[in-house]
PDB file of C-alpha atoms in Angstrom:
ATOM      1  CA  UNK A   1     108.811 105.521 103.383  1.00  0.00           C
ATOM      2  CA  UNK A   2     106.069 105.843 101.110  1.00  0.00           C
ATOM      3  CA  UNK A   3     102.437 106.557 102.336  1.00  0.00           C
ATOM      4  CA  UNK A   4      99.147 104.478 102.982  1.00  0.00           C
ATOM      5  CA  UNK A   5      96.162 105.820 101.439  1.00  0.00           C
ATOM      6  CA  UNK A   6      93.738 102.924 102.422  1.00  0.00           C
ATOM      7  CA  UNK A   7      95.167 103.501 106.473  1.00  0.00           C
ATOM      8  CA  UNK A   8      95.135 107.001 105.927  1.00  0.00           C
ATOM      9  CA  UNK A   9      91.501 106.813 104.965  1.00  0.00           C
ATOM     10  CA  UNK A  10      90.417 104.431 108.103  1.00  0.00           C
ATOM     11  CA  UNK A  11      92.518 106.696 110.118  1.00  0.00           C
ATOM     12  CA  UNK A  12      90.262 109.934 109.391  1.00  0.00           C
ATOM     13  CA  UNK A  13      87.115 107.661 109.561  1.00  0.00           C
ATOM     14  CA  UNK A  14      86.877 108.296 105.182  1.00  0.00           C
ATOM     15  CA  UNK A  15      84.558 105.783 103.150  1.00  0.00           C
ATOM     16  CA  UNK A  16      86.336 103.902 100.935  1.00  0.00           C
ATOM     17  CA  UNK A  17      85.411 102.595  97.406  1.00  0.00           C
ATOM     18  CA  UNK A  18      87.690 100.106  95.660  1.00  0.00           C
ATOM     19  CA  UNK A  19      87.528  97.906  92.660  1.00  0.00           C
ATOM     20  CA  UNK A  20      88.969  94.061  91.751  1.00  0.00           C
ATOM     21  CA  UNK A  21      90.912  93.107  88.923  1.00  0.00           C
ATOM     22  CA  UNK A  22      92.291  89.739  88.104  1.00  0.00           C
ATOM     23  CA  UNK A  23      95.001  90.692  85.927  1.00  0.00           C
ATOM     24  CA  UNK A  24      98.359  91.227  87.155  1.00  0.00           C
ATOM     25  CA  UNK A  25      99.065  93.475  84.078  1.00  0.00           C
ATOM     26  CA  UNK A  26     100.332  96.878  85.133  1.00  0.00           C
ATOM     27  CA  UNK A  27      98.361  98.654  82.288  1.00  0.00           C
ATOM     28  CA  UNK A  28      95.209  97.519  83.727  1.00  0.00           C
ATOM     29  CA  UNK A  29      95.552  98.548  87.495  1.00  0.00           C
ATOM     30  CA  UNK A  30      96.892 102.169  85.886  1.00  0.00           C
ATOM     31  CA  UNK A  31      94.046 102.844  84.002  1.00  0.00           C
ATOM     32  CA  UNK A  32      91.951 102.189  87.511  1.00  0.00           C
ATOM     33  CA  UNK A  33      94.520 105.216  88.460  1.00  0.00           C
ATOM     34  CA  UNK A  34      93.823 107.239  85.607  1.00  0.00           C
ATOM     35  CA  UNK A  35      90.016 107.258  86.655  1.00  0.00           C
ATOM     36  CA  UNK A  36      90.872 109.064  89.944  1.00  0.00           C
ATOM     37  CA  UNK A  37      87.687 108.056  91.092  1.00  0.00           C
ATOM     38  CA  UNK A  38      89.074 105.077  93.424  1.00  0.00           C
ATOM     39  CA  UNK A  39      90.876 104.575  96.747  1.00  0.00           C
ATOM     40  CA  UNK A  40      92.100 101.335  96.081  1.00  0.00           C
ATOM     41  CA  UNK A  41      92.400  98.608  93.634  1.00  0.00           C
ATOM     42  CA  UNK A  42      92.646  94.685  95.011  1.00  0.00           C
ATOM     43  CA  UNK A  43      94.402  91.852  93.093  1.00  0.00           C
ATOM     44  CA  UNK A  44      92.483  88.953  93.401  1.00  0.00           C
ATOM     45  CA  UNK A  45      95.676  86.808  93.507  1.00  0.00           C
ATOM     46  CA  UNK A  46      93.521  84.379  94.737  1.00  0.00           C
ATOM     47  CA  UNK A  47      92.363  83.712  91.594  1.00  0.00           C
ATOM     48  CA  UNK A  48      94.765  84.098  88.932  1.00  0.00           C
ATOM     49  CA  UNK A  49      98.393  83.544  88.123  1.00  0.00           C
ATOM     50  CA  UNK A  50     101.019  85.415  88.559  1.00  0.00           C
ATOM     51  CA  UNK A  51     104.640  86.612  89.621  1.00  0.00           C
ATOM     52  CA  UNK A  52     106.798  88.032  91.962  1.00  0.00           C
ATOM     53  CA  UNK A  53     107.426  90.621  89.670  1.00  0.00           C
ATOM     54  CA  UNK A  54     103.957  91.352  88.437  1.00  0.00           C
ATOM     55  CA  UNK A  55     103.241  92.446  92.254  1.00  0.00           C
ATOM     56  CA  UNK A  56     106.563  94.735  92.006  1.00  0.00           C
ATOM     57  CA  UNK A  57     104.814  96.237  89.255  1.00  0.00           C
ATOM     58  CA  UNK A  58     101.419  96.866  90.730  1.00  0.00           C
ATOM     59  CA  UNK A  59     102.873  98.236  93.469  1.00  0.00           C
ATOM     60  CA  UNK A  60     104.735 100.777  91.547  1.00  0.00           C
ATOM     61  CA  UNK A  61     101.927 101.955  89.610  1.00  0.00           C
ATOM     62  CA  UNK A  62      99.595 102.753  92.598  1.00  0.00           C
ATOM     63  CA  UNK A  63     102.324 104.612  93.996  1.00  0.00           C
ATOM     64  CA  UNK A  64     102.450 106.179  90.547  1.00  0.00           C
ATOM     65  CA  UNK A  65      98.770 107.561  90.897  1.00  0.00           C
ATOM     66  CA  UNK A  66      98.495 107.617  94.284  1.00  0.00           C
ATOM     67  CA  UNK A  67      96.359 104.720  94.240  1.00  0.00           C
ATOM     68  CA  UNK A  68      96.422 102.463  97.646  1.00  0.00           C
ATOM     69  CA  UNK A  69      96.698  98.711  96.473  1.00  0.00           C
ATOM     70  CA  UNK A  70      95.482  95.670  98.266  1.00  0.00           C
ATOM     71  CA  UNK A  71      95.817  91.805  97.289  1.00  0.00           C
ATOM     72  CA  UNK A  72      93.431  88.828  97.744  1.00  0.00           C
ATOM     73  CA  UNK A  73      95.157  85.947  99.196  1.00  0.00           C
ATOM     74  CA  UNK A  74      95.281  81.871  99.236  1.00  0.00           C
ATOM     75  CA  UNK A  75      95.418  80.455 102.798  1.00  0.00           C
ATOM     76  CA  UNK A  76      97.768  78.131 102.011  1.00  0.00           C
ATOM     77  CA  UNK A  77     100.362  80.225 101.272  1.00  0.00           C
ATOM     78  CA  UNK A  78      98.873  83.507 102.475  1.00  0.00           C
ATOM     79  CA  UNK A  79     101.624  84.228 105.305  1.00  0.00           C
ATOM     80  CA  UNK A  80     104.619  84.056 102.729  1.00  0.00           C
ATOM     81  CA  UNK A  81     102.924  85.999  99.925  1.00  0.00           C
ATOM     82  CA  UNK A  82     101.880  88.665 101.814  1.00  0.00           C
ATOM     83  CA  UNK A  83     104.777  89.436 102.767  1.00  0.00           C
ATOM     84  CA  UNK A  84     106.095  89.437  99.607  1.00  0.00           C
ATOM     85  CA  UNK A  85     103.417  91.928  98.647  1.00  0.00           C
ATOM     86  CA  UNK A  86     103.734  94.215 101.278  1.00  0.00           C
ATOM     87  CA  UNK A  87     107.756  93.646  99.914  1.00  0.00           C
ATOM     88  CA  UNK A  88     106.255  95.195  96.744  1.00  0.00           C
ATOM     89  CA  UNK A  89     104.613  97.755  97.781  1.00  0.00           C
ATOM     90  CA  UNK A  90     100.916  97.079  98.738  1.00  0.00           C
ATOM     91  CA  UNK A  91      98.678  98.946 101.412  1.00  0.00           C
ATOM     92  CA  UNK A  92      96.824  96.247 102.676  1.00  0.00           C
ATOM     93  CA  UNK A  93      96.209  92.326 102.594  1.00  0.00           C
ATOM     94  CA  UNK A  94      92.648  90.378 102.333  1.00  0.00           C
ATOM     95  CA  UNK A  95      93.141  87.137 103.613  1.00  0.00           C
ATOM     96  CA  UNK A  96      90.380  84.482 102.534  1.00  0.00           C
ATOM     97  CA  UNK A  97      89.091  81.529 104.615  1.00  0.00           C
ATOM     98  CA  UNK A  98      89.508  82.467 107.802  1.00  0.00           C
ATOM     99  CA  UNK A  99      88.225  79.641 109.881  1.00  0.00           C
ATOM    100  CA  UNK A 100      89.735  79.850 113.676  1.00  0.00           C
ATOM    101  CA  UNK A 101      90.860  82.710 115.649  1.00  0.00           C
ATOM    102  CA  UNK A 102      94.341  81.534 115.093  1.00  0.00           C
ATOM    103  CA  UNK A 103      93.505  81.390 111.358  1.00  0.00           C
ATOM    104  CA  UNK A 104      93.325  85.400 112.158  1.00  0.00           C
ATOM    105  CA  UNK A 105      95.753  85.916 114.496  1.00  0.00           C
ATOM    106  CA  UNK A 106      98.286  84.687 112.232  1.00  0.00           C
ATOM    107  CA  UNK A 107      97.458  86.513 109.394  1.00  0.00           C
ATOM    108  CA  UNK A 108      97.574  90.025 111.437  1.00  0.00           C
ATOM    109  CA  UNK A 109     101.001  88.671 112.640  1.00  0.00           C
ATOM    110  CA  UNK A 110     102.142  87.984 109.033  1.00  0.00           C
ATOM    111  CA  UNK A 111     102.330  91.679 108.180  1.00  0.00           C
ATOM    112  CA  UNK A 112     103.202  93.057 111.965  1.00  0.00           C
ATOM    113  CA  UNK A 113     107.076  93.884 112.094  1.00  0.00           C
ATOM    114  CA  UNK A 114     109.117  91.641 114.142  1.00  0.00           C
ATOM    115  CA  UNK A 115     109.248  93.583 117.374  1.00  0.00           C
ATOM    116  CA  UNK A 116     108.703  93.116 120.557  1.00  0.00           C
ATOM    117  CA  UNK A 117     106.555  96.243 120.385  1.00  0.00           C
ATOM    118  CA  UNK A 118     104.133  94.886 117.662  1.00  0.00           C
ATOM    119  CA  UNK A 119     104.699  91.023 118.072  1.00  0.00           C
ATOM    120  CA  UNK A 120     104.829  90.172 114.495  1.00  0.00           C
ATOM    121  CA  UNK A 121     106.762  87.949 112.270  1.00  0.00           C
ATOM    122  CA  UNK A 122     107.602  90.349 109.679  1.00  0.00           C
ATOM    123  CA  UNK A 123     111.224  91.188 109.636  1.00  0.00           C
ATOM    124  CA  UNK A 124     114.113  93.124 108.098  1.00  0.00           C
ATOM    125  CA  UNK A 125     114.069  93.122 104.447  1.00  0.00           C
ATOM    126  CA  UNK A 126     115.541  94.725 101.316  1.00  0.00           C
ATOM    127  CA  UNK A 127     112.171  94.467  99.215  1.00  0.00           C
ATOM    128  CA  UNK A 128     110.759  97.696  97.544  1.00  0.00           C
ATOM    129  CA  UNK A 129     109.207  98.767 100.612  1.00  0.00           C
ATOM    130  CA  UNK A 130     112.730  99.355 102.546  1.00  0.00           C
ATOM    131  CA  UNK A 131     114.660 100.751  99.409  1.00  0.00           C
ATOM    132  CA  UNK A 132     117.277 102.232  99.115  1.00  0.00           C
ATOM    133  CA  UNK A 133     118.064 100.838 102.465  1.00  0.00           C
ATOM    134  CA  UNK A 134     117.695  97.380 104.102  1.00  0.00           C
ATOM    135  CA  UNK A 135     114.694  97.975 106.107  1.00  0.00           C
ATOM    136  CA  UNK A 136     114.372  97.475 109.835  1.00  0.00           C
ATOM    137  CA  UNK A 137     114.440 101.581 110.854  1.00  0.00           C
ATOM    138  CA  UNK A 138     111.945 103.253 112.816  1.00  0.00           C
ATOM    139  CA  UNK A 139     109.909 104.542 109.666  1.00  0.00           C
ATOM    140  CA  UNK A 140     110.607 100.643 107.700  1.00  0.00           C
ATOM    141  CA  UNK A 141     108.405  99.229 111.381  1.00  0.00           C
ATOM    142  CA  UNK A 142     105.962 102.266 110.759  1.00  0.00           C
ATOM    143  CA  UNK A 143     105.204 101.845 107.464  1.00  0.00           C
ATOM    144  CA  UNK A 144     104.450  97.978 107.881  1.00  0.00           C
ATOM    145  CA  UNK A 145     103.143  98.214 111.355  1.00  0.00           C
ATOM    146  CA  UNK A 146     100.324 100.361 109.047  1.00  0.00           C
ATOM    147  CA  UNK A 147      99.347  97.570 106.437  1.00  0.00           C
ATOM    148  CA  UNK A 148      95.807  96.999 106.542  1.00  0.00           C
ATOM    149  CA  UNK A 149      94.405  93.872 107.216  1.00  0.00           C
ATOM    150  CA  UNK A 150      91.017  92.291 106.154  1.00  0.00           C
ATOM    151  CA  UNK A 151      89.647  89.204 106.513  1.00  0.00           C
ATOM    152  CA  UNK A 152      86.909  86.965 104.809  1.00  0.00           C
ATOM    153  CA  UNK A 153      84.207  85.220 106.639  1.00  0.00           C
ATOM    154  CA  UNK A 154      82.824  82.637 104.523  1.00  0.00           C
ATOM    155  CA  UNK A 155      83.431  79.268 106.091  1.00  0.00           C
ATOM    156  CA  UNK A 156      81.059  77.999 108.408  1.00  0.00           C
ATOM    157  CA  UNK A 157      83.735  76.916 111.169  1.00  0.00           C
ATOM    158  CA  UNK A 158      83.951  80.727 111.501  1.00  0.00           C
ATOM    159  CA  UNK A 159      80.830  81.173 112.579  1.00  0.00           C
ATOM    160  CA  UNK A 160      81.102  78.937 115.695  1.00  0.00           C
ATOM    161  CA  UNK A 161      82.344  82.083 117.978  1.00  0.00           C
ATOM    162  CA  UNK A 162      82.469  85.062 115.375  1.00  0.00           C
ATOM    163  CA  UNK A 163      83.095  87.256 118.432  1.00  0.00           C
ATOM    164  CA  UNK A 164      86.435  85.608 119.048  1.00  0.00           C
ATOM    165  CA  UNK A 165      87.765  86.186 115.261  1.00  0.00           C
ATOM    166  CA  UNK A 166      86.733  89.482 114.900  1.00  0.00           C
ATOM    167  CA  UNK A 167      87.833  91.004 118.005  1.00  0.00           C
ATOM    168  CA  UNK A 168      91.450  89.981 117.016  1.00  0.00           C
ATOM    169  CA  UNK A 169      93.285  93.437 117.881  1.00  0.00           C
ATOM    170  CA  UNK A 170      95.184  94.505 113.913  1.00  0.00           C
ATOM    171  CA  UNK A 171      91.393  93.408 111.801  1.00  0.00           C
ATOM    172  CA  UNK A 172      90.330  96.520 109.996  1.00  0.00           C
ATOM    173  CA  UNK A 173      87.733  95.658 107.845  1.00  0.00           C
ATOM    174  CA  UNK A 174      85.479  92.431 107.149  1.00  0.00           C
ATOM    175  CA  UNK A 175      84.251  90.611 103.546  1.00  0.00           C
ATOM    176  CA  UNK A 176      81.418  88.320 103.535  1.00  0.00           C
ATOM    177  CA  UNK A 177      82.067  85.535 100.994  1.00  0.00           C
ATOM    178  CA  UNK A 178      77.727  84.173 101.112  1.00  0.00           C
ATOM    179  CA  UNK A 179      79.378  81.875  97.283  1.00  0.00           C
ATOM    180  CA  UNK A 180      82.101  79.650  99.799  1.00  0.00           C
ATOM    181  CA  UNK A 181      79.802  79.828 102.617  1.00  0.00           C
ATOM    182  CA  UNK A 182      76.812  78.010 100.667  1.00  0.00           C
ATOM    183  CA  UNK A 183      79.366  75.874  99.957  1.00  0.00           C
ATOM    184  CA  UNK A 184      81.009  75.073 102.669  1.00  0.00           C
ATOM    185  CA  UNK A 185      78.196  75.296 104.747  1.00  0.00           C
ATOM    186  CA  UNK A 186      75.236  73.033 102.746  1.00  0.00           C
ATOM    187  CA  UNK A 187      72.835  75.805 103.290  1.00  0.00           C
ATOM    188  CA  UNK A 188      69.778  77.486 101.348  1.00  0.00           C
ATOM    189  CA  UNK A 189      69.674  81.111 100.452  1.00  0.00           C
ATOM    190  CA  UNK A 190      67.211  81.832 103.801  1.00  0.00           C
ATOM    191  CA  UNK A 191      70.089  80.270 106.366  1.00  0.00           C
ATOM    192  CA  UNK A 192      72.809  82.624 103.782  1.00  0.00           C
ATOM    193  CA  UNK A 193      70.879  85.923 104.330  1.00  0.00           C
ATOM    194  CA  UNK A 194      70.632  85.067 108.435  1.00  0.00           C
ATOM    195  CA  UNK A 195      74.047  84.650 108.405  1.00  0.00           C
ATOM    196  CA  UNK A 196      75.058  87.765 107.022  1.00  0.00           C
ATOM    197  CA  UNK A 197      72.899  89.103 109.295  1.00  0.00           C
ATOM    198  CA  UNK A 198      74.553  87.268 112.323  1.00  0.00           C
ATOM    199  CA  UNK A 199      78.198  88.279 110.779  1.00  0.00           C
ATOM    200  CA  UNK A 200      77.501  92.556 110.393  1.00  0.00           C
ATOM    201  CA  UNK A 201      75.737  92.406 113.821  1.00  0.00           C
ATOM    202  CA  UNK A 202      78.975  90.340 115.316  1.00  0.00           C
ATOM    203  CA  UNK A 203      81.191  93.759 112.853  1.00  0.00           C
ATOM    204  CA  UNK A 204      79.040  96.112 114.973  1.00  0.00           C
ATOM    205  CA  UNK A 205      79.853  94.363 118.243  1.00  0.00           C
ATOM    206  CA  UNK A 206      83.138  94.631 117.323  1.00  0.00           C
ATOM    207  CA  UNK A 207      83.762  98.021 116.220  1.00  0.00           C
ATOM    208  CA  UNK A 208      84.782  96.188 112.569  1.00  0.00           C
ATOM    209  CA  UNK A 209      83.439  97.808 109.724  1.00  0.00           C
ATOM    210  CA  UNK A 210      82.222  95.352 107.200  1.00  0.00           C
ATOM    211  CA  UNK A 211      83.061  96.093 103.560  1.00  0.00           C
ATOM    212  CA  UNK A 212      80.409  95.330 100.320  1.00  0.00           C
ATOM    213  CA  UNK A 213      81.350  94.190  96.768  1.00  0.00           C
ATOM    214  CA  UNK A 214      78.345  95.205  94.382  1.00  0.00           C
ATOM    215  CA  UNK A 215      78.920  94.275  90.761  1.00  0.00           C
ATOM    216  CA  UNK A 216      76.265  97.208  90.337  1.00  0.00           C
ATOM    217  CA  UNK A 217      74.889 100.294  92.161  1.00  0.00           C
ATOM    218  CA  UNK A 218      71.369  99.201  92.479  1.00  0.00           C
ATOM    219  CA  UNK A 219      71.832  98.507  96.013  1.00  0.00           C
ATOM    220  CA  UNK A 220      74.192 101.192  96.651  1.00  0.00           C
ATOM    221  CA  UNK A 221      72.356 103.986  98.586  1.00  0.00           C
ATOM    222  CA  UNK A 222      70.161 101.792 100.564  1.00  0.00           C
ATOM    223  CA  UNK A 223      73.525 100.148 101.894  1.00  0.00           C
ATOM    224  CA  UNK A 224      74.617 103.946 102.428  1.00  0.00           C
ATOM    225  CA  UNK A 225      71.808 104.705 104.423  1.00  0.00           C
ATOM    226  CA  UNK A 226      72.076 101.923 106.559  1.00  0.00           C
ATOM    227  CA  UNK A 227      76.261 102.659 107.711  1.00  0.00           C
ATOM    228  CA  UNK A 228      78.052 100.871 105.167  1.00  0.00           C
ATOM    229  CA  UNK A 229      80.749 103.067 104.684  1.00  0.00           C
ATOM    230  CA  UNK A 230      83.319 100.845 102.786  1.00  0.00           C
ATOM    231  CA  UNK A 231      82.814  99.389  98.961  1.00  0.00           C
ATOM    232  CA  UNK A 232      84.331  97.623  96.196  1.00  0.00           C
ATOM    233  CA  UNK A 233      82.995  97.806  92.701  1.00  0.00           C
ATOM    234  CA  UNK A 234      83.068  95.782  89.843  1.00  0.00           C
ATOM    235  CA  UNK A 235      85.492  93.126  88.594  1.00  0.00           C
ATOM    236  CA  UNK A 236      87.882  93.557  85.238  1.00  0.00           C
ATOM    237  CA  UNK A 237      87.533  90.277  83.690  1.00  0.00           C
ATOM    238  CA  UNK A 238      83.141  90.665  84.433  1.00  0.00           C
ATOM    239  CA  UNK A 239      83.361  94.118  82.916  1.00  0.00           C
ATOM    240  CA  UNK A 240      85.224  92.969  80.245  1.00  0.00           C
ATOM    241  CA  UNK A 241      83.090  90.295  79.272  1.00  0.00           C
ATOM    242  CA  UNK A 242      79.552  91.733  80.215  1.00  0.00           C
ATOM    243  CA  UNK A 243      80.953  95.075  77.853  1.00  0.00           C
ATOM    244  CA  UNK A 244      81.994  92.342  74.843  1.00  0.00           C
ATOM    245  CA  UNK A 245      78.738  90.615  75.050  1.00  0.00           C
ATOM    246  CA  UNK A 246      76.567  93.638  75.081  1.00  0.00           C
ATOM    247  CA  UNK A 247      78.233  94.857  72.109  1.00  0.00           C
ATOM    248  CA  UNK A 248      79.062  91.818  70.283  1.00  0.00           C
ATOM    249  CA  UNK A 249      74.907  90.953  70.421  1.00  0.00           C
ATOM    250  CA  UNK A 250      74.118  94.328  69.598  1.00  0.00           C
ATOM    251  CA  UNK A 251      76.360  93.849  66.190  1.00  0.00           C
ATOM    252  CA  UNK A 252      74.756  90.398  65.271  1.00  0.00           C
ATOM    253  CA  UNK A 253      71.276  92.300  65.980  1.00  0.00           C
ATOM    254  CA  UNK A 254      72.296  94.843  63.669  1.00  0.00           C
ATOM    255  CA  UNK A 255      73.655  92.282  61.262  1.00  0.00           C
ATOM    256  CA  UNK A 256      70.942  90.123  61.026  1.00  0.00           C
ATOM    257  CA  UNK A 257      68.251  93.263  60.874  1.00  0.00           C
ATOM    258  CA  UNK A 258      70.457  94.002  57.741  1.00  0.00           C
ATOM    259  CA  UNK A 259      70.475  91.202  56.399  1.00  0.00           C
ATOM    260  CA  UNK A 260      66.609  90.518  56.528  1.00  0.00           C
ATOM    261  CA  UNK A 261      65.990  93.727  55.091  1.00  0.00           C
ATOM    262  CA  UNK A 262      68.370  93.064  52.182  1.00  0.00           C
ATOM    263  CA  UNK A 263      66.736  89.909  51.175  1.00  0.00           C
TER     264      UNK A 263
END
């Protein structure tokens, strides 16, 4: 079976820094490889469209480079795709709006073999994962018993025992989502900041770390110095845009400069 890098880096206690991309293209999530500066890269399938193949072909390009791979998930549909991407080939699985302790429990269960060892409902398979053999050996249970889990707080039904979703034995790591909370919640930026607050003290409680998306690294060592171990760093289609605009304005600067002069 092929290895884990994001579970072999919780295992030794390792930080972890990943990145986001939106684009199922293969070419994009192998020049995050090529950097060699990442531990993982997460699809935000959530957000964009895409196929059963284009998640074959992730997978295979972060085993290419080493690279772990983790995808952003729907909860609609959340227990059937990730199987499908742990199928494929990916390391872990971020499953948004978590809401109940059930909500939680299920989604740990969705990527837990079918055993009576691990309780799980994922079960014998001939995806990439088990090739070339059917799946269902002692190393096929292993390897998926390892898939790393993580789960977003960001709805405010989760907040009515934190406690109870977080200490859900299989959670690795926790992602605020403060953008669906204000929503979903009706609150002002003071009631957001206390309860992000509430949420990291509930992660230290519960021996969960919490993990930090920065589009930036302004904030980045004072979040080091406080514990924060665990990061993920920019988005593709942001990058893309913020790098277009800053160039394309610095051309029509140039342009018009020239133009003035000229006349």
């Amino acid at each position: 079976m092929r290895p884990n890098p994001i579970r072999d880096r919780f295992v030794s206690g390792a930080p972890t820094i990943a990145t986001r991309v939106l684009l199922p293209d293969p070419a994009v999530t192998e020049a995050v490889g090529q950097t060699g500066v990442f531990d993982y890269v997460e699809f935000l399938a959530e957000y964009n469209a895409f196929t059963l193949h284009d998640l074959d072909n992730v997978g295979r390009v972060g085993e290419l480079y080493g690279l772990g791979t983790m995808i952003k998930l729907d909860y609609a549909h959340a227990h059937y795709l990730a199987q499908r991407a742990v199928g494929s080939g990916f390391n872990g699985v971020l499953f948004a709006d978590m809401r109940t302790r059930k909500d939680v429990e299920r989604a740990v269960a969705s990527v837990r073999p079918d055993t009576p060892e691990y309780g799980g409902t994922y079960g014998a398979a001939a995806r990439r994962n088990a090739r070339p053999n059917y799946g269902g050996g002692p190393e096929y249970v292993a390897s998926v018993a390892g898939t790393v889990v993580g789960i977003m707080i960001e709805k405010r039904e989760s907040f009515d025992d934190l406690d109870a979703l977080l200490s859900v034995p299989g959670v690795d790591l926790v992602q605020w989502g403060p953008t669906d909370f204000r929503m979903s919640s009706g609150r002002n930026t003071a009631d957001i900041d206390l309860a992000r607050s509430e949420l990291f003290d509930a992660c230290d409680r519960n021996g969960v770390p919490a993990r930090i998306e920065l589009a930036d690294l302004r904030e980045f060592s004072d979040l080091c110095a406080r514990g924060f171990r665990h990061f993920s760093l920019g988005i593709d289609i942001e990058m893309l845009f913020n790098g277009w605009k800053q160039l394309g304005t610095e051309a029509r600067g140039i342009l018009r400069t020239s133009a003035e002069v000229a006349s």
